[in-house]
Amino acid sequence: MSLLRSVARVVCPLAPFLVPARAAIFVIESQSRQLSTSSSVSGKQPAQRPEISSARSAIRGGAKWLFLPGDVSAEDSEMLLNFRTLYATTNVDAVMDAYPRVLKKKLLSYQDSIEIARMLQYANRLDSFGSKEALVTYMERFVQDYQSRRLPPHARASLHIIGYLKESGQHDTGIKFWTWLLGQDDNYINIDTYGAAIELLANYGRSLDYCEEVYMHALKRFPSHYNEYHMSHGALLPDRRQITTLKGVSIILLQGIVYARLLHGDWRNAYLGLDTALRLYPTQLPTQYVNMLLYERPIHEAFQLYCLTCQSSNRPSEKCHAVLLNYLAIAQADNRSDEYNLQLAKAMVAAFHHYIGAGGKVNQLHLNLALQCSLGVIRYMPNDMGVSPASDGEKRIVFAVAELLSQVFDMFTRLGISPDIRTFNHMISIAGRLKFPWLATTAMERLVNAGLRPDLQTFRTLIIAAGESQDTAAIESVWSSLKEYHFENESELEALDWRALAKALKSAGATSLLDKKIEVHKIRSNEYLMKNIAFELRKKTLVESSVVPGQITPARCIQYITEVYDEFDVLNGLIKSQLTGNLKATPPTRKSILPWPEFADENWQRKLYDDTTSDATRRSGIDQTDLASTDIVPNHNIVRTRTGFTFEEIRYQNWKGINNLMIQAELFETQMTQIVDEAMQQGNPSKISRNLKDVSNKSEKRSLALTHFDIHAQNLKDIGGMQMTEPEWRAKILELRRVEPWSSG
């Protein structure tokens, strides 16, 4: 049976009942008018851009700062309170519209300065926010007032201004603001502000030496609380068993220099900085630390750090989790190793276990990426498998996939996420890439059973999937359904429709049919549409696999599907029993993408850990009595993280994890240097990068991911084959940690 023949039976009958687009717009506009009317009656502004509100609480500090200046009229008091209420609605435009009036009245406090700057920075982070140009104008006005001293100053407001200018790419403006800020007093700048500035300077292109000088200048300018000692990689804690109660230690300054080191390729000192942060505040690590590793280091290192921080009760952001899943999917896209694909799928399930265990909340994008990674293990399909499986082997594959899909959907349903139209469109897209017609049919059936209607993207994705399966009859069928959809919605075929058709017919090797469609619809004179079609035809075809379909046997395919199913089954059971939060009692199946070889005896590691992280009086050179009297509250109770570990256990696990990461990083950097040098000698400047962020082309990104994976797999074999004595291993770890050898006895 040809691809999507049964899909046509699902799609076509639906077309007459699709809600016309204009009717939908009318309903939305009507609801909007009702909301506007009710808001004006109540005297409240409608809440806009709730994404910002969900990312943070708009009003910080509660009643402590909701004071009113003395000797103000009742009218001015009401004006100020109404202005502050706008923070709760996170209506950026309304806040900035009212801002000049309250500024003129001199009603604002330093906390207002912080909140306005924070709001503008977070709004810039949201892709869904309206006009970024408007944000630029808002921030320019705010900074001008801040520098002219019309606004009450605060170092936290300065930090948010620098953060916004860095993240929005306004580096020149950011450097000018920072240069001005250096000449201000401590009302405008503190040690945390330096941390944000170092990230800006690194992005601007300042050398690492320069950034390190700024870091040291911050420590010298703000010398209280023994920051310089506590933030050094050899510093010791008075009590490893307790929560750190040190005052004034800047995790943000440390974050800034770690970022600069990563950006300049100083992986060793970057990991030592991260080690310091995990030692000081193992359960309070800002998610930006994980983001930095995700973007600046290879995926296998980033994955291990991700698991390490989740284990310590640090909850990654939803975006951070999505980036990790996306990188796993990218690494899985190249088919040179089906075993890699399986390991990546299992790593994906383990990532979810860590994320949920640390308190993370799943979303729709996470579901789509989970499906993509799960189904990636069936990339090598048997030849000529149609919509309806023919052989017993194909039937067993279909049954196994159906069971796997049920597991994934069940897990997300328990977590409060149901599939929507984007999920099913994504399944259809996956079906096309895998050349797995049954999956497209299943997606359409589930879509209808969920009470949903196909949208334009559904039809476009179906056409492309049909082309990837080289089924011209299915392309024709879905194209007819797409035209019928436009007819019912009183709309015209769009450029994206024609691009989908061009891509499908190109993949199917039937571009001659495209000329016929162009003539039938008389669009040859439409320059805009013809340019879009030509662009799609010129695009380089992405080669999904260098292995011919049919290489994998049905039995092996089923084995892989079953192994991923089993991983989800275990996680599903833990979610159902509400046991995912205790990562110590119910640990995830892995903390690295590939199995980590245990080449160092546990007793060696524990002894070296104790030797280098205890006996503070003898090793620190600082009066411990003084430290205890000023910063430490004695407490001998056992303190546990939310994930079930004691602080003593989690600090030890983090210490071991950083050791493993540095061992891998050293081997990885050696291999990468050799690859680049060889390419240069051959006259082929290498495009190989140490991270996926720097590569935009999909094909090159996938190739790079596999290169990283090949290097990592070989390095793990080398690590597993190491025959080291305890003194040799000890010397290696001390060398990586830049600790001078010393005797404990």
XYZ file of C-alpha atoms in Angstrom:
745
model
C 0.000 0.000 0.000
C 1.510 3.381 -1.005
C 2.623 5.982 1.507
C -0.145 8.051 3.091
C -2.927 6.416 1.025
C -4.756 5.807 4.266
C -3.815 9.272 5.466
C -5.819 10.710 2.589
C -8.886 8.917 3.927
C -8.345 10.666 7.254
C -7.590 14.116 5.873
C -10.037 14.627 3.018
C -13.313 14.062 4.898
C -12.190 16.577 7.492
C -11.738 19.472 5.090
C -15.401 20.606 4.922
C -15.567 20.834 8.710
C -12.375 22.792 9.287
C -13.034 26.105 11.044
C -12.453 28.875 8.496
C -9.424 30.971 9.335
C -11.419 34.214 9.135
C -13.993 32.863 11.554
C -11.237 31.888 13.956
C -9.764 35.375 13.721
C -13.214 36.864 14.417
C -13.564 34.734 17.567
C -10.122 35.751 18.794
C -10.775 39.428 18.127
C -14.155 39.173 19.860
C -12.580 37.608 22.929
C -9.888 40.263 22.873
C -12.494 43.049 22.801
C -14.319 41.439 25.729
C -11.083 41.250 27.700
C -10.273 44.866 26.890
C -13.767 45.993 27.954
C -13.669 44.102 31.233
C -10.197 45.460 31.949
C -11.247 49.061 31.409
C -14.283 48.589 33.647
C -12.215 47.156 36.472
C -9.530 49.779 36.046
C -6.833 47.089 35.612
C -4.493 46.593 32.711
C -4.841 43.277 30.866
C -2.015 40.902 31.700
C 0.311 40.654 28.715
C 3.230 38.398 27.887
C 2.628 35.910 30.701
C 5.881 34.155 29.749
C 7.827 36.744 31.709
C 5.554 36.291 34.693
C 6.117 32.555 34.644
C 9.869 33.064 34.499
C 9.983 35.148 37.650
C 7.963 36.964 40.263
C 7.539 40.517 39.058
C 7.649 42.199 42.444
C 10.635 41.311 44.614
C 10.880 41.894 48.333
C 7.159 42.313 48.971
C 6.046 44.948 51.450
C 9.625 45.703 52.517
C 10.106 48.067 49.590
C 6.546 49.064 48.736
C 7.025 52.226 50.729
C 5.925 55.666 49.581
C 8.081 58.795 49.702
C 7.123 61.207 52.437
C 4.985 64.269 51.832
C 3.283 63.033 48.702
C -0.291 63.602 47.731
C -2.887 60.861 47.651
C -2.964 61.204 43.874
C 0.790 60.649 43.583
C 0.627 57.710 45.994
C -2.027 56.077 43.852
C 0.036 56.755 40.728
C 3.076 55.022 42.206
C 1.115 52.031 43.490
C -0.555 51.619 40.095
C 2.845 51.806 38.417
C 4.216 49.078 40.669
C 1.140 46.954 40.048
C 2.115 46.898 36.366
C 5.183 44.840 37.313
C 2.834 42.026 38.309
C 1.202 42.090 34.864
C 4.652 42.328 33.211
C 3.129 44.639 30.621
C 6.400 46.145 29.402
C 4.772 48.698 27.107
C 2.422 49.906 29.859
C 5.265 50.146 32.399
C 7.401 52.217 30.058
C 4.436 54.371 29.071
C 3.806 55.289 32.715
C 7.517 55.501 33.576
C 8.158 59.160 32.536
C 5.296 60.414 34.709
C 6.423 58.706 37.928
C 10.041 59.641 37.168
C 9.095 63.313 36.815
C 7.371 63.175 40.206
C 10.550 61.698 41.790
C 8.556 58.866 43.310
C 10.817 55.929 42.425
C 13.083 53.977 44.783
C 16.235 52.001 44.014
C 14.088 48.835 43.956
C 12.045 50.338 41.129
C 15.301 50.828 39.219
C 16.122 47.157 39.735
C 12.669 45.971 38.663
C 12.553 48.046 35.481
C 16.031 46.903 34.424
C 15.197 43.284 35.254
C 11.944 43.436 33.311
C 13.651 44.791 30.188
C 16.398 42.153 30.328
C 13.975 39.245 30.693
C 11.671 40.600 27.988
C 14.624 40.555 25.605
C 15.175 36.854 26.321
C 11.704 35.938 25.075
C 11.346 35.115 21.383
C 7.609 35.685 21.799
C 8.083 39.305 22.866
C 6.858 41.815 20.303
C 9.187 44.565 19.104
C 12.848 44.226 20.078
C 13.345 47.675 18.565
C 10.946 49.051 21.180
C 13.029 47.385 23.906
C 16.148 49.113 22.591
C 14.369 52.468 22.825
C 13.095 51.703 26.326
C 16.541 50.702 27.582
C 18.229 53.719 25.973
C 15.814 56.019 27.819
C 16.288 54.115 31.080
C 20.109 54.142 30.883
C 20.145 57.842 30.069
C 18.074 58.597 33.170
C 20.210 56.223 35.243
C 23.481 57.860 34.210
C 22.085 61.358 34.673
C 21.173 60.358 38.244
C 17.455 60.916 37.795
C 16.945 57.321 38.991
C 18.021 55.988 42.413
C 21.057 53.728 41.815
C 21.647 50.124 42.791
C 24.344 47.669 41.739
C 21.710 45.065 40.860
C 20.114 47.480 38.374
C 23.550 48.033 36.819
C 23.977 44.265 36.531
C 20.696 43.884 34.624
C 21.618 46.734 32.280
C 24.943 45.064 31.440
C 23.201 41.711 31.038
C 20.674 43.171 28.620
C 23.327 44.941 26.530
C 25.380 41.736 26.318
C 22.468 39.475 25.434
C 21.049 41.895 22.856
C 24.421 42.170 21.107
C 24.880 45.877 21.906
C 28.483 45.332 22.959
C 29.789 48.806 22.084
C 27.051 50.435 24.152
C 27.735 47.935 26.928
C 31.452 48.760 27.023
C 30.686 52.488 27.192
C 28.279 51.898 30.090
C 30.816 49.708 31.904
C 33.565 52.311 31.463
C 31.262 54.922 33.006
C 30.251 52.523 35.780
C 33.866 51.940 36.875
C 34.057 55.570 37.979
C 30.967 55.361 40.205
C 30.714 54.578 43.895
C 29.460 51.365 45.493
C 25.840 52.444 45.127
C 26.206 51.692 41.418
C 28.618 48.782 41.381
C 29.484 45.737 43.462
C 31.360 42.478 43.041
C 28.433 40.829 41.192
C 28.388 43.660 38.649
C 31.977 42.793 37.784
C 30.856 39.232 37.005
C 28.300 40.451 34.457
C 30.888 42.839 33.002
C 33.436 40.055 32.500
C 30.916 38.137 30.377
C 30.322 41.308 28.332
C 34.065 41.874 27.916
C 34.614 38.272 26.798
C 31.848 38.598 24.208
C 33.322 41.915 23.087
C 36.599 40.146 22.296
C 38.784 41.153 25.227
C 41.617 38.708 25.880
C 41.430 36.162 28.668
C 44.344 37.867 30.432
C 42.361 41.093 30.434
C 39.273 39.336 31.837
C 41.396 37.686 34.540
C 42.752 41.118 35.500
C 39.210 42.474 35.838
C 38.357 39.435 37.982
C 41.287 40.074 40.307
C 40.482 43.795 40.412
C 36.978 42.922 41.648
C 38.423 40.787 44.433
C 40.807 43.581 45.446
C 38.136 46.309 45.287
C 35.717 44.274 47.416
C 38.066 42.396 49.799
C 35.602 41.616 52.580
C 34.394 38.107 53.479
C 37.658 36.460 52.303
C 36.336 36.257 48.714
C 39.797 35.849 47.219
C 40.451 32.805 49.368
C 37.034 31.139 49.230
C 36.831 31.495 45.428
C 40.269 29.985 44.810
C 40.218 26.389 43.580
C 42.280 25.134 46.527
C 40.110 26.682 49.243
C 38.715 24.501 52.010
C 35.379 24.517 53.776
C 35.192 24.528 57.567
C 32.614 21.725 57.389
C 31.918 19.753 54.202
C 28.777 18.260 55.782
C 26.874 21.522 56.084
C 25.199 24.118 53.901
C 27.619 26.952 53.204
C 26.787 30.011 55.284
C 29.661 32.151 54.023
C 28.541 35.740 53.524
C 29.317 37.866 50.496
C 30.839 35.178 48.282
C 29.954 36.116 44.691
C 28.864 33.136 42.617
C 28.082 35.630 39.820
C 31.675 36.906 39.671
C 32.828 33.310 39.503
C 30.298 32.653 36.734
C 31.702 35.547 34.738
C 35.284 34.300 34.779
C 34.224 30.707 34.073
C 32.360 31.990 31.004
C 35.423 33.950 29.820
C 37.661 30.912 30.270
C 35.292 28.693 28.318
C 34.999 31.240 25.532
C 38.795 31.408 25.236
C 39.300 27.627 25.384
C 40.805 27.479 28.888
C 38.862 24.349 29.771
C 41.021 23.408 32.773
C 40.564 26.641 34.724
C 36.919 26.795 33.650
C 36.318 23.390 35.248
C 38.268 24.434 38.345
C 36.011 27.478 38.648
C 32.975 25.237 38.286
C 34.462 22.928 40.931
C 34.701 25.907 43.288
C 31.058 26.827 42.695
C 29.925 23.237 43.336
C 32.015 23.075 46.492
C 30.656 26.327 47.903
C 27.013 26.083 46.855
C 26.331 22.560 45.517
C 22.541 23.028 45.589
C 22.418 26.659 44.430
C 24.291 26.617 41.129
C 22.765 29.112 38.657
C 21.462 27.372 35.535
C 23.752 29.618 33.466
C 26.691 27.395 34.453
C 25.082 24.424 32.701
C 24.087 26.613 29.738
C 27.711 27.680 29.300
C 28.925 24.086 29.137
C 26.128 23.138 26.734
C 27.127 25.878 24.335
C 30.918 25.857 24.726
C 31.909 22.200 25.287
C 31.172 18.954 23.397
C 27.865 17.274 24.144
C 29.323 14.329 26.088
C 30.931 16.678 28.629
C 27.848 18.893 28.849
C 25.631 15.847 29.438
C 27.718 14.670 32.391
C 27.714 18.113 33.978
C 23.947 18.317 33.443
C 23.427 15.064 35.342
C 25.870 16.137 38.034
C 24.065 19.413 38.726
C 20.613 17.787 38.691
C 21.860 15.226 41.194
C 22.838 18.161 43.423
C 19.220 19.456 43.352
C 19.914 22.230 40.833
C 16.897 22.516 38.546
C 17.813 23.387 34.937
C 15.547 25.747 33.026
C 13.053 24.342 30.516
C 15.102 25.911 27.723
C 18.307 24.339 29.019
C 16.674 20.894 29.028
C 15.384 21.434 25.487
C 18.859 22.437 24.261
C 20.339 19.256 25.729
C 17.638 17.071 24.130
C 18.100 18.846 20.804
C 21.853 18.207 20.860
C 21.228 14.528 21.590
C 18.858 14.412 18.599
C 21.451 16.128 16.390
C 24.117 13.645 17.451
C 21.686 10.824 16.686
C 20.901 12.040 13.173
C 23.950 10.520 11.473
C 23.551 6.810 10.864
C 27.100 5.547 10.852
C 26.464 3.721 14.113
C 23.129 2.305 15.174
C 24.708 1.523 18.562
C 25.370 5.241 19.068
C 21.739 5.953 18.280
C 20.628 3.502 20.948
C 22.992 4.946 23.556
C 21.784 8.470 22.762
C 18.149 7.415 23.133
C 18.904 5.874 26.527
C 20.807 9.008 27.514
C 17.726 11.029 26.614
C 15.577 8.995 29.046
C 18.234 9.388 31.751
C 18.272 13.155 31.120
C 14.521 13.245 31.743
C 14.979 11.246 34.963
C 17.602 13.722 36.210
C 15.556 16.730 35.113
C 12.285 15.569 36.690
C 14.135 14.413 39.808
C 15.604 17.891 40.238
C 12.114 19.399 40.014
C 12.058 20.335 36.329
C 8.755 20.851 34.509
C 8.240 19.313 31.080
C 6.662 21.127 28.150
C 5.443 20.445 24.624
C 8.858 20.869 23.024
C 10.316 18.296 25.408
C 7.659 15.809 24.252
C 8.496 16.382 20.588
C 12.220 15.912 21.205
C 11.569 12.792 23.300
C 9.688 11.280 20.357
C 12.483 12.202 17.978
C 15.209 10.604 20.116
C 13.108 7.540 20.910
C 12.272 6.838 17.286
C 15.846 7.523 16.187
C 16.756 3.927 17.029
C 14.661 2.647 14.099
C 16.435 4.670 11.434
C 17.397 1.591 9.413
C 14.053 0.296 8.271
C 13.512 -2.897 6.242
C 13.135 -2.324 2.505
C 9.762 -1.320 1.038
C 7.864 -1.211 4.285
C 4.553 0.460 3.448
C 1.684 1.935 5.415
C 0.479 -1.573 6.281
C 3.309 -3.945 7.305
C 3.508 -7.078 5.183
C 5.924 -9.524 6.786
C 5.814 -10.888 10.319
C 9.016 -8.955 11.084
C 7.452 -5.687 9.957
C 4.327 -6.378 11.999
C 6.436 -6.941 15.097
C 8.314 -3.676 14.456
C 5.031 -1.777 14.173
C 3.733 -3.351 17.375
C 6.962 -2.474 19.229
C 6.849 1.138 17.996
C 3.192 1.460 19.004
C 4.071 0.257 22.511
C 6.973 2.699 22.705
C 4.764 5.611 21.624
C 2.237 4.685 24.292
C 4.963 4.752 26.945
C 6.155 8.202 25.879
C 2.646 9.668 25.718
C 1.685 8.053 29.041
C 4.699 9.582 30.775
C 3.971 13.079 29.523
C 0.269 12.749 30.320
C 1.173 11.913 33.925
C 3.347 15.028 33.941
C 0.482 17.195 32.698
C 1.407 17.495 29.011
C -0.892 16.197 26.276
C 0.108 16.019 22.614
C -1.071 18.902 20.456
C -1.042 19.578 16.724
C 2.696 20.351 16.807
C 3.398 16.930 18.296
C 1.619 15.088 15.511
C 3.160 17.306 12.839
C 6.536 16.438 14.320
C 5.707 12.715 14.215
C 4.858 13.047 10.513
C 8.156 14.821 9.914
C 10.015 12.009 11.696
C 8.120 9.434 9.626
C 9.358 11.083 6.447
C 12.996 11.175 7.568
C 12.820 7.544 8.688
C 10.892 6.501 5.560
C 8.358 4.922 7.903
C 4.866 5.456 6.356
C 3.001 3.639 9.119
C 4.154 6.282 11.606
C 2.642 9.081 9.501
C -0.668 7.228 9.358
C -0.579 6.654 13.105
C 0.127 10.339 13.703
C -2.910 11.336 11.646
C -5.166 8.829 13.397
C -4.010 10.009 16.838
C -4.516 13.604 15.736
C -8.147 12.941 14.847
C -8.766 10.843 17.975
C -7.453 13.738 20.073
C -10.185 15.943 18.613
C -7.695 18.078 16.671
C -7.791 19.349 13.087
C -4.931 19.335 10.595
C -3.426 22.762 10.023
C -1.363 24.119 7.140
C 1.824 22.764 8.667
C 0.253 19.289 8.832
C -0.357 19.245 5.078
C 3.045 20.690 4.254
C 4.753 18.134 6.473
C 2.740 15.301 4.909
C 3.800 16.414 1.429
C 7.476 16.518 2.401
C 7.191 13.118 4.135
C 5.638 11.638 0.989
C 8.513 13.038 -1.057
C 11.118 11.565 1.261
C 9.434 8.185 0.779
C 9.387 8.846 -2.994
C 5.634 8.296 -3.216
C 4.407 10.659 -5.953
C 0.836 9.368 -5.685
C 0.755 10.401 -2.024
C 2.224 13.799 -2.922
C -0.616 14.351 -5.405
C -3.230 13.224 -2.873
C -2.031 15.486 -0.052
C -1.553 18.425 -2.462
C -5.227 18.099 -3.382
C -6.148 18.067 0.304
C -4.040 21.166 0.875
C -5.826 23.016 -1.924
C -9.169 21.940 -0.476
C -8.091 23.275 2.928
C -7.316 26.668 1.384
C -10.635 26.640 -0.462
C -12.584 25.979 2.735
C -10.668 28.756 4.489
C -11.070 31.184 1.580
C -7.305 31.569 1.249
C -4.733 31.182 -1.518
C -1.805 28.818 -1.866
C 1.217 30.390 -0.154
C 4.943 30.423 -0.832
C 5.529 27.852 1.921
C 3.048 25.503 0.235
C 4.968 25.707 -3.030
C 8.283 25.261 -1.265
C 6.970 22.093 0.428
C 5.822 20.752 -2.953
C 9.160 21.620 -4.584
C 11.099 19.911 -1.795
C 8.901 16.804 -1.961
C 9.110 16.398 -5.736
C 12.856 17.035 -5.644
C 13.292 14.285 -3.027
C 11.084 11.961 -5.096
C 13.060 12.708 -8.271
C 9.921 14.005 -9.990
C 10.601 17.701 -10.588
C 8.926 17.429 -14.006
C 5.610 17.232 -12.128
C 6.442 20.569 -10.528
C 6.479 22.283 -13.924
C 3.030 20.888 -14.627
C 1.710 22.232 -11.304
C 3.184 25.647 -12.063
C 1.444 25.718 -15.435
C -1.869 24.500 -14.028
C -1.892 27.215 -11.379
C -0.484 29.861 -13.760
C 2.067 31.210 -11.300
C 5.093 31.468 -13.600
C 4.636 35.224 -13.756
C 4.516 35.472 -9.955
C 8.106 36.483 -9.238
C 7.812 36.009 -5.460
C 6.485 32.438 -5.667
C 8.951 31.447 -8.406
C 11.885 32.752 -6.325
C 10.764 30.623 -3.395
C 10.452 27.530 -5.576
C 13.876 28.150 -7.125
C 15.407 28.610 -3.677
C 14.061 25.251 -2.525
C 15.308 23.487 -5.650
C 18.798 24.965 -5.217
C 19.080 23.894 -1.594
C 21.540 21.121 -0.953
C 19.781 17.860 -0.156
C 20.604 16.697 3.335
C 21.874 13.136 3.212
C 20.292 11.385 6.161
C 22.159 8.120 5.946
C 25.179 6.598 4.285
C 23.768 3.138 4.948
C 21.238 1.558 2.630
C 17.852 0.641 4.175
C 17.418 -2.998 5.018
C 20.837 -3.487 6.614
C 19.353 -3.953 10.043
C 17.274 -7.041 10.682
C 13.755 -6.813 12.146
C 14.944 -8.691 15.232
C 17.700 -6.184 15.904
C 15.395 -3.266 15.246
C 12.882 -4.664 17.736
C 15.660 -5.215 20.267
C 16.622 -1.536 20.143
C 13.016 -0.366 20.392
C 12.436 -2.698 23.338
C 15.505 -1.426 25.191
C 14.288 2.181 24.925
C 10.780 1.045 25.916
C 12.200 -0.611 29.040
C 13.997 2.606 30.039
C 10.753 4.572 29.739
C 8.842 1.841 31.567
C 11.115 2.148 34.610
C 10.906 5.949 34.605
C 7.141 5.827 34.152
C 6.829 3.564 37.182
C 8.886 5.952 39.306
C 6.765 8.912 38.204
C 3.590 6.993 38.998
C 4.955 6.117 42.448
C 6.231 9.684 42.959
C 9.760 8.423 43.575
C 11.663 10.438 40.968
C 12.651 13.143 43.453
C 15.013 10.857 45.394
C 17.876 10.404 42.926
C 19.952 8.634 45.547
C 17.382 5.923 46.318
C 16.256 5.588 42.679
C 19.280 6.655 40.598
C 18.973 7.134 36.818
C 20.436 4.403 34.661
C 23.382 6.542 33.553
C 25.242 9.793 34.143
C 27.157 9.761 30.867
C 26.097 9.112 27.294
C 28.422 6.135 26.951
C 29.261 3.908 29.940
C 32.029 5.455 32.033
C 34.938 3.082 32.774
C 35.863 2.862 36.437
C 39.651 2.938 36.124
C 40.431 4.388 39.567
C 39.851 2.512 42.805
C 37.172 4.104 45.005
C 39.488 3.998 48.025
C 42.125 5.993 46.106
C 39.593 8.629 45.221
C 38.194 8.944 48.719
C 41.649 9.216 50.275
C 42.774 11.939 47.848
C 39.498 13.799 48.337
C 39.971 13.792 52.109
C 43.623 14.789 51.798
C 42.892 17.778 49.573
C 39.583 19.058 50.993
C 39.974 18.682 54.766
C 42.447 19.645 57.519
C 41.719 23.324 56.923
C 43.892 24.708 59.747
C 47.060 23.095 58.406
C 46.538 23.812 54.683
C 44.712 27.124 54.301
C 47.050 29.560 55.987
C 44.002 31.429 57.339
C 42.949 31.698 60.972
C 40.054 29.225 61.123
C 38.869 30.636 64.418
C 38.386 33.997 62.735
C 36.489 32.395 59.850
C 34.228 30.473 62.204
C 33.436 33.504 64.295
C 32.444 35.668 61.335
C 30.915 33.408 58.718
C 30.075 29.969 60.040
C 27.210 28.852 62.206
C 28.199 25.552 63.890
C 25.763 22.787 63.025
C 26.357 19.088 63.425
C 23.013 17.867 62.106
C 22.972 15.787 58.924
C 21.789 17.994 56.082
C 20.401 16.442 52.899
C 19.682 17.793 49.458
C 16.191 17.572 47.953
C 17.460 14.633 45.900
C 18.331 12.552 48.982
C 22.104 12.990 49.279
C 23.905 14.397 52.291
C 26.004 17.477 51.593
C 29.107 15.408 52.356
C 28.073 12.844 49.723
C 27.114 15.365 47.066
C 30.334 17.363 47.412
C 32.341 14.167 47.018
C 30.320 13.119 43.958
C 30.840 16.553 42.417
C 34.577 16.380 43.084
C 34.793 13.009 41.325
C 32.640 14.283 38.470
C 34.920 17.269 37.826
C 37.941 14.935 37.841
C 36.305 12.747 35.197
C 35.374 15.765 33.086
C 38.921 17.144 33.166
C 40.407 13.761 32.216
C 38.056 13.584 29.219
C 38.610 17.207 28.275
C 42.384 16.793 28.216
C 42.153 13.761 25.922
C 39.526 15.450 23.742
C 41.600 18.620 23.327
C 44.661 16.568 22.365
C 42.685 14.749 19.665
C 41.073 17.936 18.376
C 44.447 19.683 18.125
C 45.811 16.795 16.056
C 42.824 16.877 13.709
C 43.130 20.621 13.157
C 46.921 20.447 12.678
C 46.629 17.644 10.123
C 44.007 19.585 8.198
C 46.204 22.683 8.166
C 49.208 20.705 6.925
C 47.107 19.326 4.080
C 46.047 22.829 3.097
C 42.451 22.301 4.217
C 41.686 24.757 7.005
C 39.470 22.751 9.308
C 35.972 23.898 10.215
C 35.948 21.523 13.165
C 34.744 23.229 16.333
C 34.687 22.204 19.962
C 30.962 22.882 20.200
C 27.838 22.611 18.056
C 26.857 26.235 18.675
C 29.428 27.553 16.195
C 28.073 25.487 13.284
C 24.852 26.594 11.593
C 24.603 24.154 8.683
C 22.569 21.088 9.716
C 24.682 18.600 7.794
C 27.945 20.006 9.179
C 26.464 20.115 12.682
C 25.538 16.433 12.483
C 28.949 15.517 11.108
C 30.650 17.470 13.884
C 28.507 15.771 16.536
C 29.588 12.377 15.231
C 33.252 13.431 15.108
C 32.990 14.447 18.770
C 31.307 11.150 19.545
C 33.989 9.110 17.753
C 36.704 10.930 19.697
C 34.813 10.432 22.954
C 34.266 6.702 22.342
C 37.955 6.176 21.595
C 38.974 8.201 24.629
C 36.743 6.086 26.876
C 38.460 2.971 25.536
C 41.811 4.567 26.297
C 40.690 5.517 29.791
C 39.360 2.020 30.396
C 42.697 0.578 29.289
C 44.751 2.739 31.631
C 46.889 0.671 33.983
C 47.749 3.230 36.644
C 49.107 2.712 40.111
C 47.687 4.768 42.936
C 50.669 7.193 42.987
C 50.377 7.668 39.196
C 46.649 8.319 39.362
C 47.085 10.639 42.329
C 49.778 12.620 40.513
C 47.535 12.939 37.450
C 44.591 14.345 39.400
C 46.828 16.776 41.299
C 48.315 17.914 37.992
C 44.875 18.520 36.482
C 43.777 20.391 39.577
C 47.031 22.395 39.685
C 47.715 21.235 43.242
C 51.299 20.813 44.382
C 51.982 17.232 45.561
C 52.169 16.981 49.292
C 52.180 14.255 51.905
C 49.307 13.730 54.296
C 51.477 12.158 56.896
